[in-house]
Coordinates of C-alpha atoms in Angstrom, one line a residue:
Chain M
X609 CA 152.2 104.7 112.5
X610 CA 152.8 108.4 113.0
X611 CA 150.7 111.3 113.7
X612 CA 150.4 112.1 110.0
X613 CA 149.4 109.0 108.7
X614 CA 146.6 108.5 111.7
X615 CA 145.1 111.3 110.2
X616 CA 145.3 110.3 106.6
X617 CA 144.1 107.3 107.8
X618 CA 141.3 108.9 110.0
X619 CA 140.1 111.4 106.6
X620 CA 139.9 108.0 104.8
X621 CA 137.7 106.0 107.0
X622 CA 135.7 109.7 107.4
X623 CA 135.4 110.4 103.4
X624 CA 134.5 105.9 103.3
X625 CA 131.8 106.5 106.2
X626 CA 130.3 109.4 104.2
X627 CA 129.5 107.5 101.3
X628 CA 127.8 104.8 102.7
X629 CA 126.8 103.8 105.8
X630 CA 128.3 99.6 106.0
X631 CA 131.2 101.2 108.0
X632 CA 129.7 101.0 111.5
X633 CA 125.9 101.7 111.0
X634 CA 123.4 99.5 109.5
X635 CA 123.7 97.9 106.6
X636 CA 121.2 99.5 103.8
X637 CA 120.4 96.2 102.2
X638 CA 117.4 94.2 103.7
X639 CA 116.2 90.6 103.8
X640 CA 112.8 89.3 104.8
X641 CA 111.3 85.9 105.1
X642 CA 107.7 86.9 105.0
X643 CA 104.3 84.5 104.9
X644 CA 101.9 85.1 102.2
X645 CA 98.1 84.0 103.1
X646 CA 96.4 81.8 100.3
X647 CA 94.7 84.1 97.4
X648 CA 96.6 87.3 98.8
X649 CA 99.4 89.7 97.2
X650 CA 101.9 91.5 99.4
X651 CA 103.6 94.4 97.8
X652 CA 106.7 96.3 99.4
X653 CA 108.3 99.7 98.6
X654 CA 112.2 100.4 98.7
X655 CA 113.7 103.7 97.7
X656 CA 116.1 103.6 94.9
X657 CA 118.7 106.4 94.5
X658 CA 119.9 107.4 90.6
X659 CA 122.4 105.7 89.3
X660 CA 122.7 103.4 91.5
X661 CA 121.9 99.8 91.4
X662 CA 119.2 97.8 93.2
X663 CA 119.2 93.9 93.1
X664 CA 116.5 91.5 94.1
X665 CA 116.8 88.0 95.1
X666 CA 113.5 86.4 96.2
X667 CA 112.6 82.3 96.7
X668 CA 109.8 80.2 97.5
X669 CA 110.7 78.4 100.7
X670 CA 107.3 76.5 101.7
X671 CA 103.8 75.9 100.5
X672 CA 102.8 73.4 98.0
X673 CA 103.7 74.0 94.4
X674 CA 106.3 76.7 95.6
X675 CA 105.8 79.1 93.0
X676 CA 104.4 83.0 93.3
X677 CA 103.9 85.9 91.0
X678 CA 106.8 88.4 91.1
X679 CA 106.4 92.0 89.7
X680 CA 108.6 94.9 90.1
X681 CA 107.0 98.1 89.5
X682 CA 108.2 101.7 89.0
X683 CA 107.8 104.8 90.8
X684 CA 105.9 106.1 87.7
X685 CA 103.7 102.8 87.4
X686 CA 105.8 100.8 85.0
X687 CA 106.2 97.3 85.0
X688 CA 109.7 96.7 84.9
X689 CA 109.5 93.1 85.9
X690 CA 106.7 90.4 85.3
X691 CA 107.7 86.6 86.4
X692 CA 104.4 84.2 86.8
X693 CA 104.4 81.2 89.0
X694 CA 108.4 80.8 89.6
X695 CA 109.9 79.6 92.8
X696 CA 112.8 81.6 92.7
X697 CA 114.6 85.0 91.0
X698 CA 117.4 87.3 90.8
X699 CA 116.6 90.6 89.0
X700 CA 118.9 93.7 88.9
X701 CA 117.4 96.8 88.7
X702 CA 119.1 100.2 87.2
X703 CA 116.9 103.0 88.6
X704 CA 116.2 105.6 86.1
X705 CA 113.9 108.1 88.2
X706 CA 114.4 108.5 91.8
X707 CA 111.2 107.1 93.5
X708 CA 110.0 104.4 95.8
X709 CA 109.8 101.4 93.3
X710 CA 107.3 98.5 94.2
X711 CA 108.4 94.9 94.7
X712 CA 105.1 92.1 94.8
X713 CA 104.5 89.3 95.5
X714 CA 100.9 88.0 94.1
X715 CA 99.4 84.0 95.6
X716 CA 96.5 85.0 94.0
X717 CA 96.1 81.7 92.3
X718 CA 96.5 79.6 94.7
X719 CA 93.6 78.9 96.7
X720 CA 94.4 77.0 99.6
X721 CA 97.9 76.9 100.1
X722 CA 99.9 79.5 102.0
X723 CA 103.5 80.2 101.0
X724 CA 106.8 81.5 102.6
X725 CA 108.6 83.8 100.5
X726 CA 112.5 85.2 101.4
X727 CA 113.4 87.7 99.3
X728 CA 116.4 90.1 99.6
X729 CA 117.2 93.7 98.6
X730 CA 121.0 94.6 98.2
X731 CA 121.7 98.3 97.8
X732 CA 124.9 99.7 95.8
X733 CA 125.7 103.3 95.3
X734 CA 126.9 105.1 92.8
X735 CA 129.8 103.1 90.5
X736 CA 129.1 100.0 92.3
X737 CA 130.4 99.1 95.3
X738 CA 131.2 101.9 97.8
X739 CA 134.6 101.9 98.6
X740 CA 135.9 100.8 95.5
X741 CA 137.8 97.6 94.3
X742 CA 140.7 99.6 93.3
X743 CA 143.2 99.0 96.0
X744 CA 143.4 95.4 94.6
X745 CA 143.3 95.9 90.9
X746 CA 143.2 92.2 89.6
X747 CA 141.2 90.9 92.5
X748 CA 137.8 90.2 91.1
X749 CA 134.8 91.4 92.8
X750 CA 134.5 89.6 96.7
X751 CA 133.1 86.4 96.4
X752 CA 133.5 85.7 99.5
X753 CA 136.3 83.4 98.8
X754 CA 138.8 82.4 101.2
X755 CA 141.8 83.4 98.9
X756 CA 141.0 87.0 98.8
X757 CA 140.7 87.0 102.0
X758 CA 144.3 85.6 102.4
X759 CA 145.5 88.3 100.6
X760 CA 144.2 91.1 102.5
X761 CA 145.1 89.4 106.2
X762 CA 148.9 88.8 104.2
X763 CA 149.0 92.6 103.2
X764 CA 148.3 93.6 106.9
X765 CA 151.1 91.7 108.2
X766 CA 153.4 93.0 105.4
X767 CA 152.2 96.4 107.0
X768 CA 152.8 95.7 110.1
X769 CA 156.8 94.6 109.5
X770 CA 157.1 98.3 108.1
X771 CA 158.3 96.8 104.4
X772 CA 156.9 100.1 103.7
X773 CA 157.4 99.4 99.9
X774 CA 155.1 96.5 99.7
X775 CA 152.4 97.7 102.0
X776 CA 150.6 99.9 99.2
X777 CA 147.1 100.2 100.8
X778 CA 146.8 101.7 104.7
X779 CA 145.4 99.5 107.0
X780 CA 141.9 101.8 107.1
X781 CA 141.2 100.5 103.3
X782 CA 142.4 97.2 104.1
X783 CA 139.6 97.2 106.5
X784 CA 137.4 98.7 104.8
X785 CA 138.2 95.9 102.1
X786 CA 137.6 93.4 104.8
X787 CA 134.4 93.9 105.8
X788 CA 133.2 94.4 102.4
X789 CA 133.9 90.7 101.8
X790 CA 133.3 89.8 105.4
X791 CA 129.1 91.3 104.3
X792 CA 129.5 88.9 101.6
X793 CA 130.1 86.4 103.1
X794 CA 127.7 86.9 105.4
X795 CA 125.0 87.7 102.4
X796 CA 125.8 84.5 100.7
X797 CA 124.9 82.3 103.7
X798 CA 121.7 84.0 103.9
X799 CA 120.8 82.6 100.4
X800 CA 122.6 79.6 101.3
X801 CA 119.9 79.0 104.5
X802 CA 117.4 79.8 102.1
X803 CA 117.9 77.2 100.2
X804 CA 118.4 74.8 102.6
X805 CA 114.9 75.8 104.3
X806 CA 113.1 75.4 101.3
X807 CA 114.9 71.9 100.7
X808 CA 114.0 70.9 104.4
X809 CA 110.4 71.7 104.3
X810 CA 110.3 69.9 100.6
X811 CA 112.0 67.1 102.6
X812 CA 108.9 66.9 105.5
X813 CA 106.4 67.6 103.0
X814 CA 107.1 64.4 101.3
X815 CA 107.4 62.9 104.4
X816 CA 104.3 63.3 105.9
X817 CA 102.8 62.8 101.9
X818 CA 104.8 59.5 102.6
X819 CA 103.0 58.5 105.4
X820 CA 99.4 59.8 104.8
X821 CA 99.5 57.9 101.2
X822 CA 101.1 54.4 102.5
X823 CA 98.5 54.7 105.1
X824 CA 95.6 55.2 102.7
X825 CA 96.6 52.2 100.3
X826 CA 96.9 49.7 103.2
X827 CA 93.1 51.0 104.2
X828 CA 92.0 51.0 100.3
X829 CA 93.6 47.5 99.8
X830 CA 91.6 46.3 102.7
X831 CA 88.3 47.4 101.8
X832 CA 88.7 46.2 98.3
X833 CA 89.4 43.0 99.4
X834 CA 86.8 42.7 101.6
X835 CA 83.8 43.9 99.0
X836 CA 85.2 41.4 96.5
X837 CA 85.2 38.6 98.7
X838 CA 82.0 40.0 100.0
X839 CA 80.7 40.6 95.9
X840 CA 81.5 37.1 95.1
X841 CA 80.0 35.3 98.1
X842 CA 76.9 37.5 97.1
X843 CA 76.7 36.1 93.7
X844 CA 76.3 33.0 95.0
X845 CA 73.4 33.0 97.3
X846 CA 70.6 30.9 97.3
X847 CA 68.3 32.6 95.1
X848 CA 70.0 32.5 92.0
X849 CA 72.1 29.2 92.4
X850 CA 74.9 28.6 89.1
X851 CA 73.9 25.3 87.8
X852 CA 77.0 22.7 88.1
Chain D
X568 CA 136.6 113.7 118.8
X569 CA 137.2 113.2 115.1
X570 CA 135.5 109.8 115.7
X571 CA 132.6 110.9 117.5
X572 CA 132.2 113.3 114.6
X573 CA 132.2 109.8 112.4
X574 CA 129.6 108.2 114.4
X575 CA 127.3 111.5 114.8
X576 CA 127.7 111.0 110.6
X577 CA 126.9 107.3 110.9
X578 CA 124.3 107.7 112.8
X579 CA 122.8 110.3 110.7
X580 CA 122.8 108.4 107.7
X581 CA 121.3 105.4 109.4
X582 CA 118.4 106.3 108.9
X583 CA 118.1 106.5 105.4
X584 CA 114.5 105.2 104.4
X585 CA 114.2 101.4 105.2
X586 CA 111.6 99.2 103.2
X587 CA 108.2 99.7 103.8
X588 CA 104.5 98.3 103.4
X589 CA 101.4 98.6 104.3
X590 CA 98.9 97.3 106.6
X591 CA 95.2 97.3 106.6
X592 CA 93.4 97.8 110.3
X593 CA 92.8 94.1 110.9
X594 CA 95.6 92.8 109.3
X595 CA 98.5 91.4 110.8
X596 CA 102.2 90.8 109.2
X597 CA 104.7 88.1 109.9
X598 CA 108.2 87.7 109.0
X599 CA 110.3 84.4 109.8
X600 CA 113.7 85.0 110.8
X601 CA 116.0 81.6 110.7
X602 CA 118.9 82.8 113.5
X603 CA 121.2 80.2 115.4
X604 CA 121.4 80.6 119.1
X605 CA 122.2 83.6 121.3
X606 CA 121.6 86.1 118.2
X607 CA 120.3 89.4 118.8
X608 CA 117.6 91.2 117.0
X609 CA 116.8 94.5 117.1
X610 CA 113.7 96.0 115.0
X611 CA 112.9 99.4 114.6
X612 CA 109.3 100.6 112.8
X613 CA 107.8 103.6 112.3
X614 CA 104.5 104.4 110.8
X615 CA 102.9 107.1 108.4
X616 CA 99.4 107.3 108.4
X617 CA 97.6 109.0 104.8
X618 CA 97.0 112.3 105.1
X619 CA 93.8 113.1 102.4
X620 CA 94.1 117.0 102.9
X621 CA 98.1 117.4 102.1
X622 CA 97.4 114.1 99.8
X623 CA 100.4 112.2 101.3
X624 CA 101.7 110.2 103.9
X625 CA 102.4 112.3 107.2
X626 CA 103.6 110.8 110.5
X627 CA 100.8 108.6 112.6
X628 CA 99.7 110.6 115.2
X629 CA 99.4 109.3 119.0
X630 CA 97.6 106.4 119.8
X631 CA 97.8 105.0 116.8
X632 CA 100.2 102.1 117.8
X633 CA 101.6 98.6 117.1
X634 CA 101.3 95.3 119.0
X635 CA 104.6 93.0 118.1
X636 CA 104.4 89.2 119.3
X637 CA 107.9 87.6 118.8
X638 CA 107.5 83.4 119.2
X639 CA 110.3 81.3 119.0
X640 CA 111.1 77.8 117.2
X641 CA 108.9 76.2 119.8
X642 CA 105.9 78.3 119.4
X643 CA 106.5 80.0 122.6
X644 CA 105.6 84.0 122.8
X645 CA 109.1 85.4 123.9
X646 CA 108.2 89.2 123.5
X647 CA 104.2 90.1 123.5
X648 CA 104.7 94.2 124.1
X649 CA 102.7 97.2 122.2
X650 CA 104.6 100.1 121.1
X651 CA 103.9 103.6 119.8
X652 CA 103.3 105.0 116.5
X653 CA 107.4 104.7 116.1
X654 CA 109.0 102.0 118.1
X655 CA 112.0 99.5 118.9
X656 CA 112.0 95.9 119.7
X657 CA 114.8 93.6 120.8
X658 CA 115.3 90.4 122.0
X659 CA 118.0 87.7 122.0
X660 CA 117.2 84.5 120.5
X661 CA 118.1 80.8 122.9
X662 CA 117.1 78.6 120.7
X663 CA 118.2 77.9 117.1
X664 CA 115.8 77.9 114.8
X665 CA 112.5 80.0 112.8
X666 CA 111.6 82.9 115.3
X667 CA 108.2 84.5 114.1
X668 CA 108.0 88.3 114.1
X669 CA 104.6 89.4 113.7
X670 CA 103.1 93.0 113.6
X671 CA 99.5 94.2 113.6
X672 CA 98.0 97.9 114.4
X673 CA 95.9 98.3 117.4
X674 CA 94.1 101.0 116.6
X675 CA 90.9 101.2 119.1
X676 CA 89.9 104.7 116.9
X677 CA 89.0 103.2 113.7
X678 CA 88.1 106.5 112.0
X679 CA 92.0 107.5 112.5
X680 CA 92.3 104.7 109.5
X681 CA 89.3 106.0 107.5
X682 CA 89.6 103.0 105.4
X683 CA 92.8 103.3 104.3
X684 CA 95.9 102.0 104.8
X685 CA 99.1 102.7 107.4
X686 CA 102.5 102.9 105.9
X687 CA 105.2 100.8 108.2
X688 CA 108.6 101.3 107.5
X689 CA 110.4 98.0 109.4
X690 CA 114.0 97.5 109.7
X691 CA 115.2 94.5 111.3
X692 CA 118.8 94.2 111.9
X693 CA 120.3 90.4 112.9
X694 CA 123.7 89.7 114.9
X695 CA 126.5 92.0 114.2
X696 CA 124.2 94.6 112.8
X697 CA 122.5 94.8 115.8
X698 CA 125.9 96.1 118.0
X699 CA 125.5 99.7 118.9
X700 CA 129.6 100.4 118.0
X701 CA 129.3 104.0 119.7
X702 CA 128.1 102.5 122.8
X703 CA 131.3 100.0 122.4
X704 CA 133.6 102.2 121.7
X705 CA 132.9 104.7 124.6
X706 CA 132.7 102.0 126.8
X707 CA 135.6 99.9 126.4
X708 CA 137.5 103.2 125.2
X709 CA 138.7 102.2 122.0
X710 CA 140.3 104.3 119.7
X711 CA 139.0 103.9 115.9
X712 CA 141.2 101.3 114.7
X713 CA 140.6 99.1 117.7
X714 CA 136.4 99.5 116.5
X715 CA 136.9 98.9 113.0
X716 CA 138.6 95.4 114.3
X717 CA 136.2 94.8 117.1
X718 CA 133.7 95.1 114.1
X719 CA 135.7 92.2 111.7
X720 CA 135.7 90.2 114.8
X721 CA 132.3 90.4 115.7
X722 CA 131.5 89.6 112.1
X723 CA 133.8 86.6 111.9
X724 CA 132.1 85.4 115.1
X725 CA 128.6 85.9 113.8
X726 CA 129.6 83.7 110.4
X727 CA 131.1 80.7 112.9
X728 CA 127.6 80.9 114.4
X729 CA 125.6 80.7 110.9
X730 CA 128.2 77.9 109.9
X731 CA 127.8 76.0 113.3
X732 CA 124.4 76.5 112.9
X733 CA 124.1 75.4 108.9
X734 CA 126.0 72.4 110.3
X735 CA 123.2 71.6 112.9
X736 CA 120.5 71.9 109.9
X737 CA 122.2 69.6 107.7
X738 CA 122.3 66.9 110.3
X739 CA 118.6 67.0 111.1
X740 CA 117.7 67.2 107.2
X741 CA 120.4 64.0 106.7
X742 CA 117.8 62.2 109.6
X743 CA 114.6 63.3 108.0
X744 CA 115.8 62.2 104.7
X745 CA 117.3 58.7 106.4
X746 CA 113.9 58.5 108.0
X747 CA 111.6 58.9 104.7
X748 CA 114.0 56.3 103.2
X749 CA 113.3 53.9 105.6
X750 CA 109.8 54.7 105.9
X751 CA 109.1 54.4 102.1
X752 CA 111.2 50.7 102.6
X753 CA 109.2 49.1 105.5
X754 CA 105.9 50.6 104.0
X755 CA 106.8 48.4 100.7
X756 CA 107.6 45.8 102.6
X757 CA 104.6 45.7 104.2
X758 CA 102.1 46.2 101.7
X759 CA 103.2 43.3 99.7
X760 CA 102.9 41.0 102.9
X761 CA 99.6 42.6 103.2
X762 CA 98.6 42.0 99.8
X763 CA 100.0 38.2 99.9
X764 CA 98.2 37.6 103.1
X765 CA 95.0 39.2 101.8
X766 CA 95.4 37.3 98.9
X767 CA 96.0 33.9 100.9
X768 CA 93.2 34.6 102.9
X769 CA 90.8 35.1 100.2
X770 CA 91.4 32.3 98.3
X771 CA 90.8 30.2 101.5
X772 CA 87.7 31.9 102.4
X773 CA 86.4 31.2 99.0
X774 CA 87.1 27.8 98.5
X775 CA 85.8 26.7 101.6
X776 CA 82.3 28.9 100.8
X777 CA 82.1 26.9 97.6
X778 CA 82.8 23.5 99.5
X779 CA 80.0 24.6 101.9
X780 CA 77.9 25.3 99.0
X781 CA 78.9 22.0 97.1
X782 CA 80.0 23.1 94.3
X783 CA 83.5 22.2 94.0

């Protein structure tokens, strides 16, 4: 690579950097597994830029009956979203004011039980995406699948040959590219575990329900067996004998 | 240069305002995070305590901290520490599994809360988030294009160790689910042998009652 295109390349990743911070800082999306006491309503705030997009992804992964209120409330006191008793969401948000808007989560009618909630918060700028889809026009939106990921790894070897005339996108949006998909994978196997969590504690749940229950019918069909052997030899006692 | 400039920029607009909430005196918050083995966390916090005379939410003052108790899969406290009114955790996890983060103020001057609440803004960053790529860079001298593939590395690795991890899971739920099966089987099994024998066993007791009593 020469001199020239370093620096073309360097102004890219600067101008890419700028824009959003998923090139080398932290990623502005968040996910939290949190536990909700019985009877109790946790609310959190996320700041939404204009224009941009905001989407919320939250499930029920324990506690019995796995369902919570879900509300998503404006900066000006709207509700933009009201979901009763579900066990799991995705909701995307368009932000119309600028403002801290109020995601809850409400186990107020559950008395006893104490659930764990996962919910997760992606960010996008401005047009979707930052960074842009358009080096690859045809190739859908990452989906983390393994065949646009072939693409890109085959466009930076086509780079690296010098075939300057297929090798259309420098290797600084390739990357870029990259780790865009790379962050979806990566977001994807979150919800992935989620899921899985909430089917493994379903799973123990009904195991130890399993247990407890088999448990109490052996005790219950012992007892019962007893009083009605103990019932019958009662109706026959000597005071009131049954004429044969 | 031109890079440092980059991460100077980075760094900048890091800290663009995580998700917060907020926590009563007593109260204490806990997050689960499901990480496979030798993941780093790092959390950062910082707190804003309401302000009634400017009527909004200014930075908590001194001694006005947080007390952060990290336990891992095994119920065992791996990190117990109080911080400041703005602080940083890490720690690395060695077990796979559901570490428990939890958070709750520790404020000894109760009028400081005046019966309201204090606004925590938490960011918790997992695996490859976690990497401090300046630090990386000026240590192993790499120049940018070096980073930004140390970075899809990194990345790469930290999805193996998710997938290896997934894998794990899956058999342990596959032996939970084998052992339920069973359970529910034997269980069956044995409640009609119960019921049988009970049965048995009452019809002998009775008929030789009524033979006693002469009346069969």
């Amino acid at each position: 690579m020469s001199c020239r295109g370093g620096l073309l390349g360097l102004t890219v990743a600067f101008l890419c950097c700028v824009g959003s911070v998923q090139c080398f800082g932290q990623s502005q999306d968040s996910e939290f597994t949190f536990l909700l006491p019985a009877g109790r309503s946790e609310c959190f705030y996320q700041t939404a830029i204009k224009n941009g997009t905001m989407e919320v992804e939250y499930q029920v992964i324990a506690g019995a009956g796995m369902d919570v209120d879900f509300t998503i409330i404006s900066p000006q006191g709207a509700r933009l979203i009201i979901e009763n008793r579900r066990s799991d969401g995705v909701h995307v948000v368009e932000p119309m004011e600028e403002g801290d808007y109020e995601i809850c989560f409400d186990n107020g009618f559950s008395r006893f039980s104490e659930k764990m909630v996962f919910f997760e918060i992606i960010i996008e700028g401005q047009g979707g995406d930052v960074g842009g889809d358009d080096e690859f026009p045809g190739v859908e939106e990452p989906d983390g699948s393994l065949y646009s990921f072939f693409l890109l790894l085959f466009s930076i070897s086509l780079c690296d040959l010098n075939t300057v005339a297929l090798c259309s996108v420098s290797p600084q949006e390739t990357m870029d590219s990259l780790h865009k998909r790379l962050e979806r994978s990566r977001q994807m196997q979150t919800v992935l575990r989620a899921f899985e969590a909430r089917d493994r504690n379903l799973l123990e749940d009904n195991l130890w329900r399993v247990s407890f229950w088999s448990c109490a019918s052996v005790l219950v069909m012992l007892c019962v067996a007893v009083t009605q052997v103990y019932t019958v030899r009662k109706l026959f006692d000597d005071k009131r004998r049954v004429c044969t | 240069s031109a890079a440092a400039g980059i991460f100077l920029l980075n760094i900048f607009y890091s800290s663009v305002s995580s998700l917060y909430f907020h926590i009563g005196e007593t109260e204490k918050k806990c997050f689960i995070e499901e990480i496979p083995d030798e993941t780093m966390i790092i959390g950062n916090y910082r707190t804003q305590l309401y302000d009634k005379q400017k009527e909004e939410y200014m930075p908590a003052t001194q001694g006005l901290g947080m007390f952060v108790e990290v336990k891992d899969p095994d119920d065992k406290v791996i990190l117990s520490r109080q911080y400041g009114s703005e602080g940083r955790f890490t720690f690395t996890s060695h077990t796979p599994g559901e570490h428990q983060i939890c958070l709750h103020s520790n404020s000894s001057k109760f009028s400081l809360f005046a019966g309201g609440m204090l606004r925590v803004h938490l960011d918790i960053q997992v695996g490859e988030h976690a990497n401090n790529y300046a630090e990386i860079a000026a240590k192993d001298k790499l120049t940018e294009l070096q980073l930004r593939v140390r970075q899809l590395v990194e990345q790469v690795d930290q999805i193996q160790k998710e997938q290896n991890y997934q894998r794990y899971r899956e058999e342990r739920f596959r032996q939970t689910s084998e052992s339920t099966n069973q359970r529910v089987l034997w269980w069956s099994i044995v409640q009609t042998l119960i019921l049988v024998a009970i049965g048995i066993w009452q019809m002998r007791h009775l008929k030789s009652f009524f033979e006693a009593k002469k009346l069969v």
